[in-house]
Amino acid sequence: MNQRRHTSTGIRLHAPAPGWSVSSDVVVVGSGVAGLTAALRCEAAGLRTVVVTKARLDDGSTRWAQGGIAAALGEGDSPEQHLDDTLVAGAGLCDEDAVRILVTEGPDAVRRLISTGAHFDTDDEGGIELTREGGHHRRRIAHAGGDATGAEISRALVEAVRARGLRTIENALVLDLLTDTEGRTAGVSLHVMGEGQHDGVGAVHAPAVVLATGGMGQVFSATTNPSVSTGDGVALALRAGAEVSDLEFVQFHPTVLFLGPDAEGQQPLVSEAVRGEGAHLVDADGVRFMVGQHELAELAPRDIVAKAIMRRMQEQDAEHMFLDARHFGAEMWEHRFPTILAACRANGIDPVTEPVPVAPAAHYASGGVRTDSQGRTTVPGLYACGEVACTGVHGANRLASNSLLEGLVYAERIAADIARAHAEDGLHARVPEPVAHPEKPEHPLLAPEDRFTIQRIMTDGAGVLRSAQSLREAADRLQRLHSDARDALDENGKTAEPGVDTWETTNLLCVARVLVAAALQREETRGCHWREDHAGRDETAWRRHIVVRLNPDRSLAARTTDTADFPPTRQQHRPQEQ
């Protein structure tokens, strides 16, 4: 007899029933480096693959990655040294096995990316030009177009997807995971925006789903993330019954172009590579305040630099600090950092002749949907990779430029596992039959204007500086939003009108509640989680992970692991005979 553990909460977003459907062996949700790599590898293995993406194929977070991709490619460097730097940055919470997979498989994964068509900057001898970034003791960051690495990787992968004729559904917001009567993945429901082959709410039926939806930076008022980064994948996984972990560890990039105290939405990033090439962080008096605070000064891990900037801003009652790279000269700025130079000048700042005002802003989610070393989540048939996933690689703080590499390496491992499952179990022959769409709304929707309320709550209470008081206030305000929407639904069946704005806002509230709950529970300062009321790092009580699930009644269930090691996902992707 086949036995599977049912994990679904039974909760789905309020949406019309799917009006159309397509079938495949695997559906990949997301079109960044992780999603397109997984899709290309699945297609190469002979699997019918569909790519679903929220905007155009090249509109995700990958194209905004400036600095580069980290891998031990240089002379004198080694995977072991890369591992050591990653473990230090992760502040005791990295899964060492996961990191070892990353750094050992990473160099060949980069070479395969190059064979796919990505062009990296080269030196005079034709070798890959490498630079340094924060937390790295070696030059191991490969870059493209100076500071346009993500754009080049995205271009190469998109061209490969189109050349190989993969089926893609663009401008589609994924709604919920579909499951069969045994609790196994059966595909996704989605809403296609605008005109095309499909329109409105539909479904892709598949026995394997790969979440590669990116981050959730839009949960804060100011972020480096594009507008599509609303935590859709994490929220979908929670409704499907998956576990998420380490969501309290949100990395705030130290050097984001300061556009004013009221600036909201996506802000221009000033890459860490600028500091890697010798730029200095200074205050208004020109003092290099990072010197003496860490052996790497401006190239300390991001959490340390972000905290130092915030402390200096508090001490001087300043709104920002400065990044001084005037000594680069015009030629270096134009050749090495053309994207950043253009962004600065577009906002009235010329880094060739003046220091650049910078301040921390939400950048990268180190946590996400919990996976094992094959990218498998706790829900059978559901995989996750890239920023939406928590593989254990980043721990409490991501090492600079490890994110693109993680997307590459773990996407390849996912594709290999799906191909293996199809070969061993013949899953490609099974057309999954999802359970019926619920007749009544299972999850209340928030009004679109609540998005800005959530962002203000999170920025005020769960930003770079956190305390029990700020987090409790944030939790209370988020709970009121949640309760008001729930009560309206429970009492009279009313909820906001289904649509992209209301679905995104509802997803943001979901991930915000989990983030705040975990941050309130972790009573210490570790990595990019900074508690003003618990300034020290508590190795005895908190060198472990907080794992959260969504209950069927829409409440949160949080638990703490016994050790720093992740417990097995224990999901059964293949039937086990009893």
PDB file of N, CA, C and O in Angstrom, residues 58 61-69 113 117-121 129 131 133 141-157 269-274 333-342 401 404:
ATOM      1  N   ASP A  58      12.671  38.106 -18.969  1.00  0.00           N
ATOM      2  CA  ASP A  58      13.890  38.706 -18.414  1.00  0.00           C
ATOM      3  C   ASP A  58      13.610  39.807 -17.393  1.00  0.00           C
ATOM      4  O   ASP A  58      14.453  40.662 -17.137  1.00  0.00           O
ATOM      5  N   SER A  61      14.581  39.207 -10.775  1.00  0.00           N
ATOM      6  CA  SER A  61      15.660  39.833  -9.997  1.00  0.00           C
ATOM      7  C   SER A  61      17.039  39.589 -10.597  1.00  0.00           C
ATOM      8  O   SER A  61      17.949  40.395 -10.394  1.00  0.00           O
ATOM      9  N   THR A  62      17.219  38.488 -11.332  1.00  0.00           N
ATOM     10  CA  THR A  62      18.548  38.159 -11.851  1.00  0.00           C
ATOM     11  C   THR A  62      19.130  39.302 -12.670  1.00  0.00           C
ATOM     12  O   THR A  62      20.311  39.641 -12.530  1.00  0.00           O
ATOM     13  N   ARG A  63      18.340  39.913 -13.500  1.00  0.00           N
ATOM     14  CA  ARG A  63      18.875  40.960 -14.388  1.00  0.00           C
ATOM     15  C   ARG A  63      19.386  42.175 -13.617  1.00  0.00           C
ATOM     16  O   ARG A  63      20.160  42.976 -14.144  1.00  0.00           O
ATOM     17  N   TRP A  64      18.962  42.316 -12.343  1.00  0.00           N
ATOM     18  CA  TRP A  64      19.402  43.455 -11.546  1.00  0.00           C
ATOM     19  C   TRP A  64      20.696  43.168 -10.781  1.00  0.00           C
ATOM     20  O   TRP A  64      21.245  44.066 -10.144  1.00  0.00           O
ATOM     21  N   ALA A  65      21.167  41.931 -10.812  1.00  0.00           N
ATOM     22  CA  ALA A  65      22.388  41.574 -10.080  1.00  0.00           C
ATOM     23  C   ALA A  65      23.587  42.229 -10.756  1.00  0.00           C
ATOM     24  O   ALA A  65      23.894  41.951 -11.906  1.00  0.00           O
ATOM     25  N   GLN A  66      24.250  43.102 -10.023  1.00  0.00           N
ATOM     26  CA  GLN A  66      25.339  43.867 -10.618  1.00  0.00           C
ATOM     27  C   GLN A  66      26.692  43.180 -10.440  1.00  0.00           C
ATOM     28  O   GLN A  66      27.452  42.989 -11.378  1.00  0.00           O
ATOM     29  N   GLY A  67      27.002  42.825  -9.183  1.00  0.00           N
ATOM     30  CA  GLY A  67      28.368  42.449  -8.825  1.00  0.00           C
ATOM     31  C   GLY A  67      28.916  41.278  -9.601  1.00  0.00           C
ATOM     32  O   GLY A  67      29.946  41.378 -10.270  1.00  0.00           O
ATOM     33  N   GLY A  68      28.253  40.117  -9.514  1.00  0.00           N
ATOM     34  CA  GLY A  68      28.759  38.975 -10.240  1.00  0.00           C
ATOM     35  C   GLY A  68      28.371  37.666  -9.602  1.00  0.00           C
ATOM     36  O   GLY A  68      27.423  37.580  -8.821  1.00  0.00           O
ATOM     37  N   ILE A  69      29.120  36.639  -9.960  1.00  0.00           N
ATOM     38  CA  ILE A  69      28.855  35.287  -9.475  1.00  0.00           C
ATOM     39  C   ILE A  69      30.142  34.743  -8.862  1.00  0.00           C
ATOM     40  O   ILE A  69      31.210  34.807  -9.475  1.00  0.00           O
ATOM     41  N   LEU A 113      27.365  27.413 -17.684  1.00  0.00           N
ATOM     42  CA  LEU A 113      26.654  28.647 -18.000  1.00  0.00           C
ATOM     43  C   LEU A 113      27.339  29.367 -19.168  1.00  0.00           C
ATOM     44  O   LEU A 113      26.674  29.890 -20.064  1.00  0.00           O
ATOM     45  N   GLY A 117      26.124  30.242 -23.301  1.00  0.00           N
ATOM     46  CA  GLY A 117      26.183  31.483 -24.069  1.00  0.00           C
ATOM     47  C   GLY A 117      26.465  32.736 -23.281  1.00  0.00           C
ATOM     48  O   GLY A 117      26.490  33.834 -23.843  1.00  0.00           O
ATOM     49  N   ALA A 118      26.694  32.622 -21.961  1.00  0.00           N
ATOM     50  CA  ALA A 118      26.984  33.811 -21.150  1.00  0.00           C
ATOM     51  C   ALA A 118      28.429  34.253 -21.358  1.00  0.00           C
ATOM     52  O   ALA A 118      29.350  33.428 -21.346  1.00  0.00           O
ATOM     53  N   HIS A 119      28.622  35.548 -21.539  1.00  0.00           N
ATOM     54  CA  HIS A 119      29.958  36.107 -21.775  1.00  0.00           C
ATOM     55  C   HIS A 119      30.398  36.922 -20.566  1.00  0.00           C
ATOM     56  O   HIS A 119      29.788  37.950 -20.246  1.00  0.00           O
ATOM     57  N   PHE A 120      31.475  36.476 -19.905  1.00  0.00           N
ATOM     58  CA  PHE A 120      32.004  37.205 -18.762  1.00  0.00           C
ATOM     59  C   PHE A 120      33.184  38.065 -19.197  1.00  0.00           C
ATOM     60  O   PHE A 120      33.838  37.792 -20.216  1.00  0.00           O
ATOM     61  N   ASP A 121      33.459  39.109 -18.428  1.00  0.00           N
ATOM     62  CA  ASP A 121      34.588  39.984 -18.724  1.00  0.00           C
ATOM     63  C   ASP A 121      35.892  39.186 -18.600  1.00  0.00           C
ATOM     64  O   ASP A 121      36.048  38.352 -17.695  1.00  0.00           O
ATOM     65  N   GLU A 129      38.045  37.556 -15.804  1.00  0.00           N
ATOM     66  CA  GLU A 129      38.489  38.602 -14.880  1.00  0.00           C
ATOM     67  C   GLU A 129      37.717  38.471 -13.562  1.00  0.00           C
ATOM     68  O   GLU A 129      36.492  38.396 -13.566  1.00  0.00           O
ATOM     69  N   THR A 131      37.036  39.728  -9.420  1.00  0.00           N
ATOM     70  CA  THR A 131      37.152  40.814  -8.449  1.00  0.00           C
ATOM     71  C   THR A 131      36.792  40.298  -7.065  1.00  0.00           C
ATOM     72  O   THR A 131      36.430  39.126  -6.900  1.00  0.00           O
ATOM     73  N   GLU A 133      34.586  40.959  -3.311  1.00  0.00           N
ATOM     74  CA  GLU A 133      33.459  41.622  -2.668  1.00  0.00           C
ATOM     75  C   GLU A 133      33.515  41.304  -1.187  1.00  0.00           C
ATOM     76  O   GLU A 133      34.379  40.550  -0.716  1.00  0.00           O
ATOM     77  N   ILE A 141      35.020  36.736  -7.898  1.00  0.00           N
ATOM     78  CA  ILE A 141      33.743  37.188  -8.444  1.00  0.00           C
ATOM     79  C   ILE A 141      33.888  37.422  -9.940  1.00  0.00           C
ATOM     80  O   ILE A 141      34.563  38.370 -10.370  1.00  0.00           O
ATOM     81  N   ALA A 142      33.272  36.556 -10.734  1.00  0.00           N
ATOM     82  CA  ALA A 142      33.237  36.755 -12.182  1.00  0.00           C
ATOM     83  C   ALA A 142      32.121  37.735 -12.516  1.00  0.00           C
ATOM     84  O   ALA A 142      31.031  37.659 -11.956  1.00  0.00           O
ATOM     85  N   HIS A 143      32.396  38.669 -13.420  1.00  0.00           N
ATOM     86  CA  HIS A 143      31.404  39.702 -13.748  1.00  0.00           C
ATOM     87  C   HIS A 143      31.306  39.878 -15.258  1.00  0.00           C
ATOM     88  O   HIS A 143      32.154  39.401 -16.019  1.00  0.00           O
ATOM     89  N   ALA A 144      30.253  40.552 -15.666  1.00  0.00           N
ATOM     90  CA  ALA A 144      30.005  40.754 -17.099  1.00  0.00           C
ATOM     91  C   ALA A 144      29.531  42.177 -17.339  1.00  0.00           C
ATOM     92  O   ALA A 144      28.781  42.737 -16.534  1.00  0.00           O
ATOM     93  N   GLY A 145      29.978  42.776 -18.433  1.00  0.00           N
ATOM     94  CA  GLY A 145      29.576  44.141 -18.750  1.00  0.00           C
ATOM     95  C   GLY A 145      29.945  45.119 -17.652  1.00  0.00           C
ATOM     96  O   GLY A 145      29.238  46.098 -17.441  1.00  0.00           O
ATOM     97  N   GLY A 146      31.038  44.837 -16.951  1.00  0.00           N
ATOM     98  CA  GLY A 146      31.439  45.665 -15.822  1.00  0.00           C
ATOM     99  C   GLY A 146      30.574  45.375 -14.611  1.00  0.00           C
ATOM    100  O   GLY A 146      30.953  44.621 -13.720  1.00  0.00           O
ATOM    101  N   ASP A 147      29.396  45.978 -14.595  1.00  0.00           N
ATOM    102  CA  ASP A 147      28.490  45.799 -13.447  1.00  0.00           C
ATOM    103  C   ASP A 147      27.099  45.362 -13.921  1.00  0.00           C
ATOM    104  O   ASP A 147      26.096  45.695 -13.311  1.00  0.00           O
ATOM    105  N   ALA A 148      27.056  44.587 -15.005  1.00  0.00           N
ATOM    106  CA  ALA A 148      25.769  44.136 -15.555  1.00  0.00           C
ATOM    107  C   ALA A 148      25.737  42.614 -15.679  1.00  0.00           C
ATOM    108  O   ALA A 148      25.221  42.064 -16.656  1.00  0.00           O
ATOM    109  N   THR A 149      26.269  41.938 -14.666  1.00  0.00           N
ATOM    110  CA  THR A 149      26.388  40.480 -14.718  1.00  0.00           C
ATOM    111  C   THR A 149      25.033  39.803 -14.849  1.00  0.00           C
ATOM    112  O   THR A 149      24.840  38.905 -15.677  1.00  0.00           O
ATOM    113  N   GLY A 150      24.092  40.211 -14.003  1.00  0.00           N
ATOM    114  CA  GLY A 150      22.776  39.588 -14.034  1.00  0.00           C
ATOM    115  C   GLY A 150      22.090  39.753 -15.373  1.00  0.00           C
ATOM    116  O   GLY A 150      21.442  38.823 -15.876  1.00  0.00           O
ATOM    117  N   ALA A 151      22.227  40.925 -15.962  1.00  0.00           N
ATOM    118  CA  ALA A 151      21.603  41.181 -17.262  1.00  0.00           C
ATOM    119  C   ALA A 151      22.177  40.263 -18.333  1.00  0.00           C
ATOM    120  O   ALA A 151      21.448  39.751 -19.195  1.00  0.00           O
ATOM    121  N   GLU A 152      23.483  40.019 -18.282  1.00  0.00           N
ATOM    122  CA  GLU A 152      24.115  39.141 -19.271  1.00  0.00           C
ATOM    123  C   GLU A 152      23.706  37.687 -19.066  1.00  0.00           C
ATOM    124  O   GLU A 152      23.419  36.967 -20.029  1.00  0.00           O
ATOM    125  N   ILE A 153      23.657  37.241 -17.803  1.00  0.00           N
ATOM    126  CA  ILE A 153      23.229  35.864 -17.529  1.00  0.00           C
ATOM    127  C   ILE A 153      21.783  35.671 -17.969  1.00  0.00           C
ATOM    128  O   ILE A 153      21.431  34.665 -18.598  1.00  0.00           O
ATOM    129  N   SER A 154      20.939  36.645 -17.655  1.00  0.00           N
ATOM    130  CA  SER A 154      19.540  36.565 -18.058  1.00  0.00           C
ATOM    131  C   SER A 154      19.420  36.509 -19.573  1.00  0.00           C
ATOM    132  O   SER A 154      18.666  35.701 -20.125  1.00  0.00           O
ATOM    133  N   ARG A 155      20.182  37.347 -20.270  1.00  0.00           N
ATOM    134  CA  ARG A 155      20.140  37.355 -21.744  1.00  0.00           C
ATOM    135  C   ARG A 155      20.489  35.983 -22.312  1.00  0.00           C
ATOM    136  O   ARG A 155      19.792  35.441 -23.187  1.00  0.00           O
ATOM    137  N   ALA A 156      21.566  35.406 -21.799  1.00  0.00           N
ATOM    138  CA  ALA A 156      22.025  34.122 -22.325  1.00  0.00           C
ATOM    139  C   ALA A 156      21.003  33.021 -22.082  1.00  0.00           C
ATOM    140  O   ALA A 156      20.724  32.204 -22.978  1.00  0.00           O
ATOM    141  N   LEU A 157      20.437  32.977 -20.892  1.00  0.00           N
ATOM    142  CA  LEU A 157      19.477  31.920 -20.571  1.00  0.00           C
ATOM    143  C   LEU A 157      18.164  32.101 -21.332  1.00  0.00           C
ATOM    144  O   LEU A 157      17.576  31.121 -21.809  1.00  0.00           O
ATOM    145  N   LEU A 269      20.861  50.093  -6.721  1.00  0.00           N
ATOM    146  CA  LEU A 269      21.910  49.442  -5.951  1.00  0.00           C
ATOM    147  C   LEU A 269      23.270  50.001  -6.357  1.00  0.00           C
ATOM    148  O   LEU A 269      23.515  50.266  -7.529  1.00  0.00           O
ATOM    149  N   VAL A 270      24.135  50.180  -5.365  1.00  0.00           N
ATOM    150  CA  VAL A 270      25.533  50.520  -5.643  1.00  0.00           C
ATOM    151  C   VAL A 270      26.343  49.292  -5.241  1.00  0.00           C
ATOM    152  O   VAL A 270      26.591  49.044  -4.066  1.00  0.00           O
ATOM    153  N   SER A 271      26.717  48.511  -6.210  1.00  0.00           N
ATOM    154  CA  SER A 271      27.275  47.179  -5.988  1.00  0.00           C
ATOM    155  C   SER A 271      28.424  47.156  -4.998  1.00  0.00           C
ATOM    156  O   SER A 271      29.235  48.078  -4.909  1.00  0.00           O
ATOM    157  N   GLU A 272      28.504  46.031  -4.290  1.00  0.00           N
ATOM    158  CA  GLU A 272      29.621  45.795  -3.379  1.00  0.00           C
ATOM    159  C   GLU A 272      30.947  45.782  -4.128  1.00  0.00           C
ATOM    160  O   GLU A 272      32.002  46.038  -3.567  1.00  0.00           O
ATOM    161  N   ALA A 273      30.879  45.486  -5.422  1.00  0.00           N
ATOM    162  CA  ALA A 273      32.096  45.458  -6.225  1.00  0.00           C
ATOM    163  C   ALA A 273      32.769  46.830  -6.282  1.00  0.00           C
ATOM    164  O   ALA A 273      33.976  46.919  -6.495  1.00  0.00           O
ATOM    165  N   VAL A 274      31.999  47.900  -6.075  1.00  0.00           N
ATOM    166  CA  VAL A 274      32.600  49.239  -6.037  1.00  0.00           C
ATOM    167  C   VAL A 274      33.563  49.325  -4.854  1.00  0.00           C
ATOM    168  O   VAL A 274      34.685  49.828  -4.969  1.00  0.00           O
ATOM    169  N   TRP A 333      35.196  54.499 -13.961  1.00  0.00           N
ATOM    170  CA  TRP A 333      33.746  54.500 -13.736  1.00  0.00           C
ATOM    171  C   TRP A 333      33.012  54.092 -15.010  1.00  0.00           C
ATOM    172  O   TRP A 333      32.096  53.260 -14.980  1.00  0.00           O
ATOM    173  N   GLU A 334      33.411  54.654 -16.129  1.00  0.00           N
ATOM    174  CA  GLU A 334      32.699  54.380 -17.384  1.00  0.00           C
ATOM    175  C   GLU A 334      32.925  52.954 -17.880  1.00  0.00           C
ATOM    176  O   GLU A 334      32.029  52.353 -18.473  1.00  0.00           O
ATOM    177  N   HIS A 335      34.105  52.387 -17.606  1.00  0.00           N
ATOM    178  CA  HIS A 335      34.407  51.038 -18.094  1.00  0.00           C
ATOM    179  C   HIS A 335      33.926  49.960 -17.138  1.00  0.00           C
ATOM    180  O   HIS A 335      33.327  48.971 -17.577  1.00  0.00           O
ATOM    181  N   ARG A 336      34.172  50.146 -15.835  1.00  0.00           N
ATOM    182  CA  ARG A 336      33.907  49.082 -14.863  1.00  0.00           C
ATOM    183  C   ARG A 336      32.497  49.137 -14.286  1.00  0.00           C
ATOM    184  O   ARG A 336      31.898  48.098 -13.995  1.00  0.00           O
ATOM    185  N   PHE A 337      31.950  50.358 -14.125  1.00  0.00           N
ATOM    186  CA  PHE A 337      30.640  50.485 -13.490  1.00  0.00           C
ATOM    187  C   PHE A 337      29.696  51.395 -14.285  1.00  0.00           C
ATOM    188  O   PHE A 337      29.161  52.380 -13.757  1.00  0.00           O
ATOM    189  N   PRO A 338      29.476  51.110 -15.540  1.00  0.00           N
ATOM    190  CA  PRO A 338      28.639  51.992 -16.369  1.00  0.00           C
ATOM    191  C   PRO A 338      27.183  52.050 -15.908  1.00  0.00           C
ATOM    192  O   PRO A 338      26.551  53.110 -15.998  1.00  0.00           O
ATOM    193  N   THR A 339      26.640  50.933 -15.407  1.00  0.00           N
ATOM    194  CA  THR A 339      25.241  50.919 -14.969  1.00  0.00           C
ATOM    195  C   THR A 339      25.044  51.793 -13.746  1.00  0.00           C
ATOM    196  O   THR A 339      24.093  52.586 -13.665  1.00  0.00           O
ATOM    197  N   ILE A 340      25.950  51.663 -12.786  1.00  0.00           N
ATOM    198  CA  ILE A 340      25.857  52.459 -11.551  1.00  0.00           C
ATOM    199  C   ILE A 340      26.097  53.925 -11.855  1.00  0.00           C
ATOM    200  O   ILE A 340      25.400  54.806 -11.319  1.00  0.00           O
ATOM    201  N   LEU A 341      27.055  54.207 -12.705  1.00  0.00           N
ATOM    202  CA  LEU A 341      27.344  55.591 -13.092  1.00  0.00           C
ATOM    203  C   LEU A 341      26.095  56.234 -13.698  1.00  0.00           C
ATOM    204  O   LEU A 341      25.730  57.370 -13.336  1.00  0.00           O
ATOM    205  N   ALA A 342      25.422  55.510 -14.591  1.00  0.00           N
ATOM    206  CA  ALA A 342      24.224  56.060 -15.233  1.00  0.00           C
ATOM    207  C   ALA A 342      23.107  56.287 -14.222  1.00  0.00           C
ATOM    208  O   ALA A 342      22.400  57.308 -14.273  1.00  0.00           O
ATOM    209  N   SER A 401      27.484  37.589  -3.697  1.00  0.00           N
ATOM    210  CA  SER A 401      27.558  36.919  -5.002  1.00  0.00           C
ATOM    211  C   SER A 401      27.443  35.403  -4.934  1.00  0.00           C
ATOM    212  O   SER A 401      27.718  34.718  -5.917  1.00  0.00           O
ATOM    213  N   LEU A 404      23.652  33.944  -7.192  1.00  0.00           N
ATOM    214  CA  LEU A 404      23.582  33.455  -8.569  1.00  0.00           C
ATOM    215  C   LEU A 404      24.134  32.038  -8.653  1.00  0.00           C
ATOM    216  O   LEU A 404      23.593  31.183  -9.364  1.00  0.00           O
TER     217      LEU A 404
END
